[in-house]
Coordinates of C-alpha atoms and ligand atoms in Angstrom, one line a residue:
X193 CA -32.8 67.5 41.4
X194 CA -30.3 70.5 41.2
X195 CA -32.8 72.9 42.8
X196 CA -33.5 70.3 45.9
X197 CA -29.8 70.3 46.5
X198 CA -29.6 73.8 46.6
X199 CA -27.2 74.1 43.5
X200 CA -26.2 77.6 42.1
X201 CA -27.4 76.9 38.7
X202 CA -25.6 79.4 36.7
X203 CA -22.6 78.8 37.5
X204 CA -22.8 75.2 37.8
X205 CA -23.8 74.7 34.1
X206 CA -20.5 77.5 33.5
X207 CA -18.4 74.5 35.8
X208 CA -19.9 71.6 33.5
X209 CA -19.2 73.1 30.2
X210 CA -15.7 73.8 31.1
X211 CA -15.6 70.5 32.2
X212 CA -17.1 69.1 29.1
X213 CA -14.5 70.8 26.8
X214 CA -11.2 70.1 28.8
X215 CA -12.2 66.3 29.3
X216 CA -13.0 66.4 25.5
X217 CA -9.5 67.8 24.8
X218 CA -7.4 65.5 27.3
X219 CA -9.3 62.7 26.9
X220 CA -11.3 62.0 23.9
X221 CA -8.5 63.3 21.4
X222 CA -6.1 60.7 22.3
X223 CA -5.0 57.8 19.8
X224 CA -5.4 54.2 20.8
X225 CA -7.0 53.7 23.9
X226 CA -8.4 51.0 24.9
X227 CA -11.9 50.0 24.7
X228 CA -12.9 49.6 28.3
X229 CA -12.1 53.3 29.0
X230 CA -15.5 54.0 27.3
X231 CA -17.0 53.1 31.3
X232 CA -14.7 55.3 32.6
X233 CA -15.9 58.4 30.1
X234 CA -19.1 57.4 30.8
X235 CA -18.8 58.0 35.0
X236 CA -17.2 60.9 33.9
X237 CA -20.2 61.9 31.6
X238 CA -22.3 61.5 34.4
X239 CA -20.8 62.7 37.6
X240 CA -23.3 65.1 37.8
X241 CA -26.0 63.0 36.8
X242 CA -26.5 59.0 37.4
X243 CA -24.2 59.1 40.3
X244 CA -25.8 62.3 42.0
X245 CA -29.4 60.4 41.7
X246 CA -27.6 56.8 43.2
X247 CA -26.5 59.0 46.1
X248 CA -29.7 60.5 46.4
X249 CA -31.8 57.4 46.5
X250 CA -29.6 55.8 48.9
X251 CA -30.3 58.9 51.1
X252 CA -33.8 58.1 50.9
X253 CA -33.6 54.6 51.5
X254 CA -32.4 55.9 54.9
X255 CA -28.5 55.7 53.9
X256 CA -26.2 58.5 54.6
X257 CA -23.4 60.2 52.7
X258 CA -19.9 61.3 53.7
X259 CA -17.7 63.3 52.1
X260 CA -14.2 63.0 53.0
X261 CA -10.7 64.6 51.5
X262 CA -8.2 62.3 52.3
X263 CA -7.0 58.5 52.5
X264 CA -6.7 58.5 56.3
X265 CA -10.5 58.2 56.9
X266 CA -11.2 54.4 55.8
X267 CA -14.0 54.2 53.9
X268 CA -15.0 50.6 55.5
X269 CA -16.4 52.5 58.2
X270 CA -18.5 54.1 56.2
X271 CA -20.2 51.5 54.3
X272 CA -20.2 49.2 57.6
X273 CA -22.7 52.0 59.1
X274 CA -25.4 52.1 56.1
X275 CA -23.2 55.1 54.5
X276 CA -21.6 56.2 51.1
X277 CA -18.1 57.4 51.3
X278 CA -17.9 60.6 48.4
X279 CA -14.0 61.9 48.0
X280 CA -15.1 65.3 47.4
X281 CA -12.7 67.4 44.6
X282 CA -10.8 70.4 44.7
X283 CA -8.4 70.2 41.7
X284 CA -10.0 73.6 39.7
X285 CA -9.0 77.2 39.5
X286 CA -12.6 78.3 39.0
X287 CA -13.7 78.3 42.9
X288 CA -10.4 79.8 44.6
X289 CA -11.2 83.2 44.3
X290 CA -14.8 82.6 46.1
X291 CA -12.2 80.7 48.6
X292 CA -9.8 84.0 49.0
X293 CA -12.7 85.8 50.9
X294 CA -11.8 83.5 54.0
X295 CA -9.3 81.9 53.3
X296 CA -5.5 83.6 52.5
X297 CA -3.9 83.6 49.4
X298 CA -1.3 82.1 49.9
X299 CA -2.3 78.4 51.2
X300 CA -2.4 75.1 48.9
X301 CA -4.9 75.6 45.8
X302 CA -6.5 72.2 47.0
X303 CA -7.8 73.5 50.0
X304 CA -8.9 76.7 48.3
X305 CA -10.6 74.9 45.1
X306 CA -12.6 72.6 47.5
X307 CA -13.9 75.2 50.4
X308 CA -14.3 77.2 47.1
X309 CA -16.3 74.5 45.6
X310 CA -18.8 74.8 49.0
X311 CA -19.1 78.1 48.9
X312 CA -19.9 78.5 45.1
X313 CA -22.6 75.7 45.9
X314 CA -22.0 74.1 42.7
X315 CA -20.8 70.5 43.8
X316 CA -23.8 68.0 43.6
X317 CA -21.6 66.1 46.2
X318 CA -20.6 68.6 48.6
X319 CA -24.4 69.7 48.3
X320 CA -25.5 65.4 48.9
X321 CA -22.6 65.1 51.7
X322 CA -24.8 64.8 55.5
X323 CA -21.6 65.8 56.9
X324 CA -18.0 66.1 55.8
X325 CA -15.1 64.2 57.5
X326 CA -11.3 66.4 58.0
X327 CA -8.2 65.2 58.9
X328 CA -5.2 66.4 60.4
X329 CA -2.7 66.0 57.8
X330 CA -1.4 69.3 57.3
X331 CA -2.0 72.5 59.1
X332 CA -4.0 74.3 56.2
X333 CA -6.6 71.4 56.0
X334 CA -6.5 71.5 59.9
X335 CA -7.9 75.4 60.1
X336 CA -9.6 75.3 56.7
X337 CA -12.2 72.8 58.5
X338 CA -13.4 75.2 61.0
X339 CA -14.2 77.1 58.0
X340 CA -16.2 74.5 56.2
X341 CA -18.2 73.5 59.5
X342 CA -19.8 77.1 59.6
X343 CA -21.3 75.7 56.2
X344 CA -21.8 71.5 56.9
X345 CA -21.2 69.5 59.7
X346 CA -17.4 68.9 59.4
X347 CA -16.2 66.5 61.6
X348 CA -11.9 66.0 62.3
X349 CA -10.2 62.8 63.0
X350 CA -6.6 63.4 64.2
X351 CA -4.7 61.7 62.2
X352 CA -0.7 61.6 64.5
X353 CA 2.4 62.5 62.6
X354 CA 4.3 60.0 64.0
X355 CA 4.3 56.1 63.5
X356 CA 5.2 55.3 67.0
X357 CA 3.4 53.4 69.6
X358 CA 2.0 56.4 70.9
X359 CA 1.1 57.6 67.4
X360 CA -0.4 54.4 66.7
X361 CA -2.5 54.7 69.8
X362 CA -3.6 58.4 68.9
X363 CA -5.2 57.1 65.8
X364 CA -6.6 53.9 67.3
X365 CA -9.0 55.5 69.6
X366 CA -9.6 58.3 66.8
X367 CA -11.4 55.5 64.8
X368 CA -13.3 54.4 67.8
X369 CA -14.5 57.9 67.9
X370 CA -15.3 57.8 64.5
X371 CA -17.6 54.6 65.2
X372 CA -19.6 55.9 67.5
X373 CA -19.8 59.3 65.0
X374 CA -21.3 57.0 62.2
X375 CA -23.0 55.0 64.0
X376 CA -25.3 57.8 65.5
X377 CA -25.0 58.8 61.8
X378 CA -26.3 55.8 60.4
X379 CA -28.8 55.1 63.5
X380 CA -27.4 51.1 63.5
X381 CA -24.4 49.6 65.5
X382 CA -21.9 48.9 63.2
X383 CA -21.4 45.0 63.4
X384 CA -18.3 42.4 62.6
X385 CA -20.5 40.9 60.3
X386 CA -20.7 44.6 58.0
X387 CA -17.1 45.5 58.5
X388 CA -16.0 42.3 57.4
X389 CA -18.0 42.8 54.3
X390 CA -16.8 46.2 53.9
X391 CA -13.2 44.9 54.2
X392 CA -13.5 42.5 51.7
X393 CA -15.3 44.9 49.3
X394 CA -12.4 47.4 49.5
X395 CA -9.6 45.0 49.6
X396 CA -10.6 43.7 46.3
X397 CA -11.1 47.2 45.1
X398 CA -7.5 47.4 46.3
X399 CA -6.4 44.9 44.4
X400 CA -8.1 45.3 41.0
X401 CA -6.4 48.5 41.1
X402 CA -2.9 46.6 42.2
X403 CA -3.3 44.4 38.9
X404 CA -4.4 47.3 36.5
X405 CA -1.0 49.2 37.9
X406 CA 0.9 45.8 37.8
X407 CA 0.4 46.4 33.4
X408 CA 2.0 49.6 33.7
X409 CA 5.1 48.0 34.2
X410 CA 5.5 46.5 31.0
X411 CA 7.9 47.8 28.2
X412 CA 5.7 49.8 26.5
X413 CA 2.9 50.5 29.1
X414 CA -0.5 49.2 27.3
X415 CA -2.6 52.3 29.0
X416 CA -1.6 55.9 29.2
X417 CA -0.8 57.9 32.2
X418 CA -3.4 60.3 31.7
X419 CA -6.2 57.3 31.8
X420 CA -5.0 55.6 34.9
X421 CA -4.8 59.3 36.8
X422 CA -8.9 59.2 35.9
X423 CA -9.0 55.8 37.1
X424 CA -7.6 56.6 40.2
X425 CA -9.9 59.8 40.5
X426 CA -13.1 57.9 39.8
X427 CA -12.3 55.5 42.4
X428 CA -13.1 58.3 45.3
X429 CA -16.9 58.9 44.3
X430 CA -17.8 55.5 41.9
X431 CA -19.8 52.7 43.7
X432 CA -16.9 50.4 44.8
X433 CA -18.2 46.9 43.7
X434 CA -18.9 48.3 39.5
X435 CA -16.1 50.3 39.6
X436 CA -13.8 47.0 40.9
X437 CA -15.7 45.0 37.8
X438 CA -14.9 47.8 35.3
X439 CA -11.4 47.8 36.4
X440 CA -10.5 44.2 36.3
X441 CA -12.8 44.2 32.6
X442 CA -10.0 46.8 31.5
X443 CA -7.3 45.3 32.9
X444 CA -8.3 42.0 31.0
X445 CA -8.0 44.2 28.1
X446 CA -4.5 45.3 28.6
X447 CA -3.6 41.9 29.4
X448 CA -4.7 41.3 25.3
X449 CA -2.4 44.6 24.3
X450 CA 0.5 43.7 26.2
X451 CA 0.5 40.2 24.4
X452 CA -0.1 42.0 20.7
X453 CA 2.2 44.8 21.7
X454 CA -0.5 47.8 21.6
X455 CA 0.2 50.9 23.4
X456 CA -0.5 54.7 22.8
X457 CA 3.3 55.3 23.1
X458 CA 6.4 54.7 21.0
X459 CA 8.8 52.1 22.1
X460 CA 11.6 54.2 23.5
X461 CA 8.9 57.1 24.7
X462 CA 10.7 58.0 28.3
X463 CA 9.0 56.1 31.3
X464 CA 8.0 59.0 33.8
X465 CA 6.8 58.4 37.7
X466 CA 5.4 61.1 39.1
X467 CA 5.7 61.2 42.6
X468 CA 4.1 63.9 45.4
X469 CA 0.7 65.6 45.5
X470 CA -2.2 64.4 44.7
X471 CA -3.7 65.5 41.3
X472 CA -7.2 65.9 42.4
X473 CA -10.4 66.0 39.6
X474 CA -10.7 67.7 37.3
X475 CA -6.7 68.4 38.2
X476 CA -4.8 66.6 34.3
X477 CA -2.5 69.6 33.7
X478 CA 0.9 67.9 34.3
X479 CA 0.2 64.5 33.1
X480 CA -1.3 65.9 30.1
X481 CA 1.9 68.8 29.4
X482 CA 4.4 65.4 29.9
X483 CA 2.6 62.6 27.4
X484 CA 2.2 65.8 24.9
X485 CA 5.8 65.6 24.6
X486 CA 5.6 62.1 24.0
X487 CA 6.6 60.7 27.4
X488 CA 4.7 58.3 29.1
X489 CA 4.0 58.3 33.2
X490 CA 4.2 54.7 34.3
X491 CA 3.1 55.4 37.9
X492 CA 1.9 57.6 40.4
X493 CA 3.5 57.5 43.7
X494 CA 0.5 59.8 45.1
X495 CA -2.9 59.6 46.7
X496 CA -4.7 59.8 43.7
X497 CA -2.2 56.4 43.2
X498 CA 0.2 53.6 44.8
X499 CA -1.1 55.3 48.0
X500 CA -4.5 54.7 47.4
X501 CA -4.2 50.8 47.1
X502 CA -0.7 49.6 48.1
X503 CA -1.4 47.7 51.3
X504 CA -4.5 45.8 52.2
X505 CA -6.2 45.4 55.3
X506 CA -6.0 41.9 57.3
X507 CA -8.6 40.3 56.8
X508 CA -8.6 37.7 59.6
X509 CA -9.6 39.5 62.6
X510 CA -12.2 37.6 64.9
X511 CA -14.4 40.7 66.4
X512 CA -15.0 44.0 65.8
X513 CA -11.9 45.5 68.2
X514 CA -9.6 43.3 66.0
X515 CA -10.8 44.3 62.8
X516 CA -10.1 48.2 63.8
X517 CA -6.9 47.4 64.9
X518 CA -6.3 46.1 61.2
X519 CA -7.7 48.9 59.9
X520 CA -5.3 51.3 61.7
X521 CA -2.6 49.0 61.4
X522 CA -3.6 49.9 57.0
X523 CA -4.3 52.9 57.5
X524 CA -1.0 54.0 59.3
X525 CA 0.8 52.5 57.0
X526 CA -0.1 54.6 54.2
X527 CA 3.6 56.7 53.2
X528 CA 2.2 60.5 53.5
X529 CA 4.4 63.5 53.9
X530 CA 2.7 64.5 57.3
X531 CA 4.7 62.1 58.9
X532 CA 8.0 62.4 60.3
X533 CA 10.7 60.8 60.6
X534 CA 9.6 59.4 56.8
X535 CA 12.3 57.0 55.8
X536 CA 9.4 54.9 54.2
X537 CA 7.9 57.3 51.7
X538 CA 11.8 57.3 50.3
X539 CA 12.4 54.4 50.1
X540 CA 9.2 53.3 48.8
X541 CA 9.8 56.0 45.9
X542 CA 12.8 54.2 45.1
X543 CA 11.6 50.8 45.1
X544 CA 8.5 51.9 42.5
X545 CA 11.2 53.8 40.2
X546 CA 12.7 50.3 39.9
X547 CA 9.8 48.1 39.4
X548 CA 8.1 50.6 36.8
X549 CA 11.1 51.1 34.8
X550 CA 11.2 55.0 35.3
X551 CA 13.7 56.3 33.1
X552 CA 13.0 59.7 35.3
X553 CA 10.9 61.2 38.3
X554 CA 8.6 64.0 38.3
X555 CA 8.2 65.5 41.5
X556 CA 4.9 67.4 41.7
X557 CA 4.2 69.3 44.4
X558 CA 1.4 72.3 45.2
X559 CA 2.2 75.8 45.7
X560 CA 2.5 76.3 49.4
X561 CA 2.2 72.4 50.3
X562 CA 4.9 72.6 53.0
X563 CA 5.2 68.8 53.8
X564 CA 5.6 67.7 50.3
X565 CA 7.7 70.6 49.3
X566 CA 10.3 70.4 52.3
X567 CA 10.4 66.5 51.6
X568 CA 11.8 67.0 48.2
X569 CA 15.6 67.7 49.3
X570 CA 15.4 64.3 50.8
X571 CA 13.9 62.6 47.9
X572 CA 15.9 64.4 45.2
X573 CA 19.1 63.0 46.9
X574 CA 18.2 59.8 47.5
X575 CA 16.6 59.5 44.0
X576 CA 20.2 60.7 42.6
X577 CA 21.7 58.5 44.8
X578 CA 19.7 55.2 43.7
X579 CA 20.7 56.9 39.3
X580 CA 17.3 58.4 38.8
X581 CA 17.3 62.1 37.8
X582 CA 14.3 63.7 39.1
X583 CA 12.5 67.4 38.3
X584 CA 10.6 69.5 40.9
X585 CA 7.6 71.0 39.5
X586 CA 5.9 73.1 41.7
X587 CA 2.4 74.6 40.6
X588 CA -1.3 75.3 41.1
X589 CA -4.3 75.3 38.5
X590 CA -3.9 78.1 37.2
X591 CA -2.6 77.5 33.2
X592 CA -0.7 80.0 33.5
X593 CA 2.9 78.5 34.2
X594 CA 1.5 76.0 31.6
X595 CA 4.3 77.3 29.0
X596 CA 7.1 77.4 30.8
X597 CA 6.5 74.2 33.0
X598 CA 6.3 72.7 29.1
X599 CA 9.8 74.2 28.4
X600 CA 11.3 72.5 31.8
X601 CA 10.0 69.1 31.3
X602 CA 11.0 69.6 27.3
X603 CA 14.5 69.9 28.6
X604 CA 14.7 66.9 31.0
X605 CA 13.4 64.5 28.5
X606 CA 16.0 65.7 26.6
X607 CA 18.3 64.8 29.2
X608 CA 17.1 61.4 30.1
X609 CA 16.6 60.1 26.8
X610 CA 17.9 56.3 26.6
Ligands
SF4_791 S1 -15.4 69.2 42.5 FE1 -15.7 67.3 41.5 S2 -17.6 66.6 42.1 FE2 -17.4 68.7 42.7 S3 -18.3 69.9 41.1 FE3 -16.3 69.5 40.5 S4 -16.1 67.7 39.3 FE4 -18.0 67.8 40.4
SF4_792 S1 -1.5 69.3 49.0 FE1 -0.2 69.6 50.8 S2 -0.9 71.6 51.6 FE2 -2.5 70.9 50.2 S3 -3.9 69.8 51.4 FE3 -2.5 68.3 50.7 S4 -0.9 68.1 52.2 FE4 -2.1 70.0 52.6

């Protein structure tokens, strides 16, 4: 299989044994999880196995695969044209340096680790993808794809950074584009009758994840932080109808350990959000430094989180032009620092640092992520404003900040304790 896809063995079995040993160490060490997360660890065990080999026998049924980077391209259309969406990774250290020969140094480690991890040619999915799908959500992304489409088709949809009419329209006729694009991908005509389907499907992905985040809420949460960030991650590459199952069988689960009072924290452990970039796989530094000190994150306001699976799309529309109208209508609503003016992302922050009970916010932004980074002063004020106290933690993958990042968050726990 690896040789068919063109793999770089070597260092693809160096990638999977790192893997192996810092899942083992994050993951499997902690106390009292629950039992359903054994399905999760399992996708995980196999993301370079069982899922690889689903992918490629949908290939030869005739299916195709896309592998996309961002929330803005909706996976409905995907699936509605015969093809698998894949949200391909770039949350490791170990490609950027194969990245620095195009790329500069001193752009966002996302975009570096996931060109990188094309390069290398050690990603099963980058290797499975037909054809990538960009975005235009920040300017680094924006130039990095003309980079990737020397190596694989790479397609952009322009994604406006404003939520006007005119922005509204931009992106409207973008996702006509981008059905015409799969459908000669997919050789069909993309029917009501599939994206209605594929509506449905996501929505209640949507909301399985809605209810498992509803449990974080309670007093203590019953799940750890660092097991709904995998959660989240899984839910770019799993198949979207088993993943929904394992989901709601979990959240059942929690359901039972809110009622007997079962949680992997301490009563008065500190209720963190975290709130900013996404943490993409195999990306668990920060969540993992905060619950070693014994504080719990509650939520993620983040793509790889709340953004993921906050709104859903209508599902009412009577034809085909109706239902992509509801899918833009979803899809611009999603609270991403590209836009501007942003009122919304604020206040949305605000509003999930009240319903999760955040005794404190953890702003978590990349090295060089402009949009995110600039957005903080707003943020930080309005969060002080509304009585949370918030920390900036800007990093990359490297563990080298590892120490004193530890130190910073020591002290604002410190601060914030009830
Ligand atoms: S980036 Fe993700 S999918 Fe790609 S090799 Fe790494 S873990 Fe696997
Ligand atoms: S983290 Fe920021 S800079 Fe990096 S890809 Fe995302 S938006 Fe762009």
């Amino acid at each position: 299989m690896w040789r068919s896809l063109n793999i770089d063995l070597d260092p693809h079995c160096n990638l999977l044994n790192v893997l192996g040993q810092v899942y083992s160490d994050i993951y499997l060490k902690q106390d009292n999880r629950p039992e359903a997360m054994e399905y999760f660890d399992f996708v995980l065990s196999e993301v370079h196995g069982l899922r690889i080999r689903e992918l490629l026998e949908h290939k030869a049924r005739g299916g195709f695969i896309a592998g996309a980077f961002c929330l803005f391209i909706p996976d409905e259309l995907i699936l509605a044209a015969g093809g698998l969406p894949i949200g391909l990774c770039g949350g490791a250290d170990l490609t950027i340096s194969k990245a620095e020969e195009y790329l500069p140094r001193n752009i966002c480690p996302l975009i570096k680790s996931s060109v990188g991890f094309k390069l290398a040619k050690i990603c099963p999915y980058f290797e499975s993808a037909d054809f990538l799908l960009g975005e235009t959500t920040c300017d680094g992304k924006k130039k990095a794809w003309e980079i990737l489409n020397d190596f694989v088709p790479t397609r952009v949809v322009q994604v406006p950074h404003r939520k006007d009419d005119a922005g509204r329209g931009v992106y409207r006729a973008e996702l006509d584009r981008l059905v015409k694009m799969l459908e000669e991908a997919g050789r069909t005509k993309i029917s009501f009758d599939a994206v209605k389907k594929a509506i449905e499907l996501m929505n209640n992905k949507r909301r399985a994840l809605a209810r498992l985040y509803e449990t974080r809420k309670c007093q203590p949460s019953p799940i750890s932080g660092k097991d709904a960030l995998l959660i989240s991650q899984v839910a770019f590459y799993d198949d979207v109808a088993r993943f929904t199952a394992s989901v709601d069988k979990l959240t059942g689960e929690l359901t039972g350990r809110i009622a007997q009072g079962i949680s992997p924290f301490a009563k008065d452990a500190p209720r963190i959000m975290l709130s900013g970039c996404p943490s993409v796989v195999p990306n668990w530094k920060l969540h993992h430094i905060i619950e070693s000190l014994g504080a719990a994150v509650v939520v993620e306001e983040a793509c790889t989180g709340t953004r993921y699976f906050e709104t859903l799309v209508d599902e009412s529309a009577a034809d085909l032009n109706a239902q992509l109208d509801a899918l833009a209508q979803r899809y611009l609503s999603i609270n991403c620092s590209c836009f501007t003016p942003n009122h919304e992302r604020t206040e949305q922050i605000i509003q999930y640092a009240q319903e999760y009970h955040a005794d404190g916010v953890i702003y978590n932004t990349l090295q060089f992520c402009h949009t995110y980074n600039v957005e903080y002063a707003r943020v930080e004020k309005a969060l002080k404003e509304a009585g949370f106290p918030v920390l900036k933690i800007e990093t990359d993958y490297t563990a080298e900040d590892a120490g004193q990042i530890q130190t910073r968050i020591e002290a604002f726990l410190e601060r914030i304790k009830p």
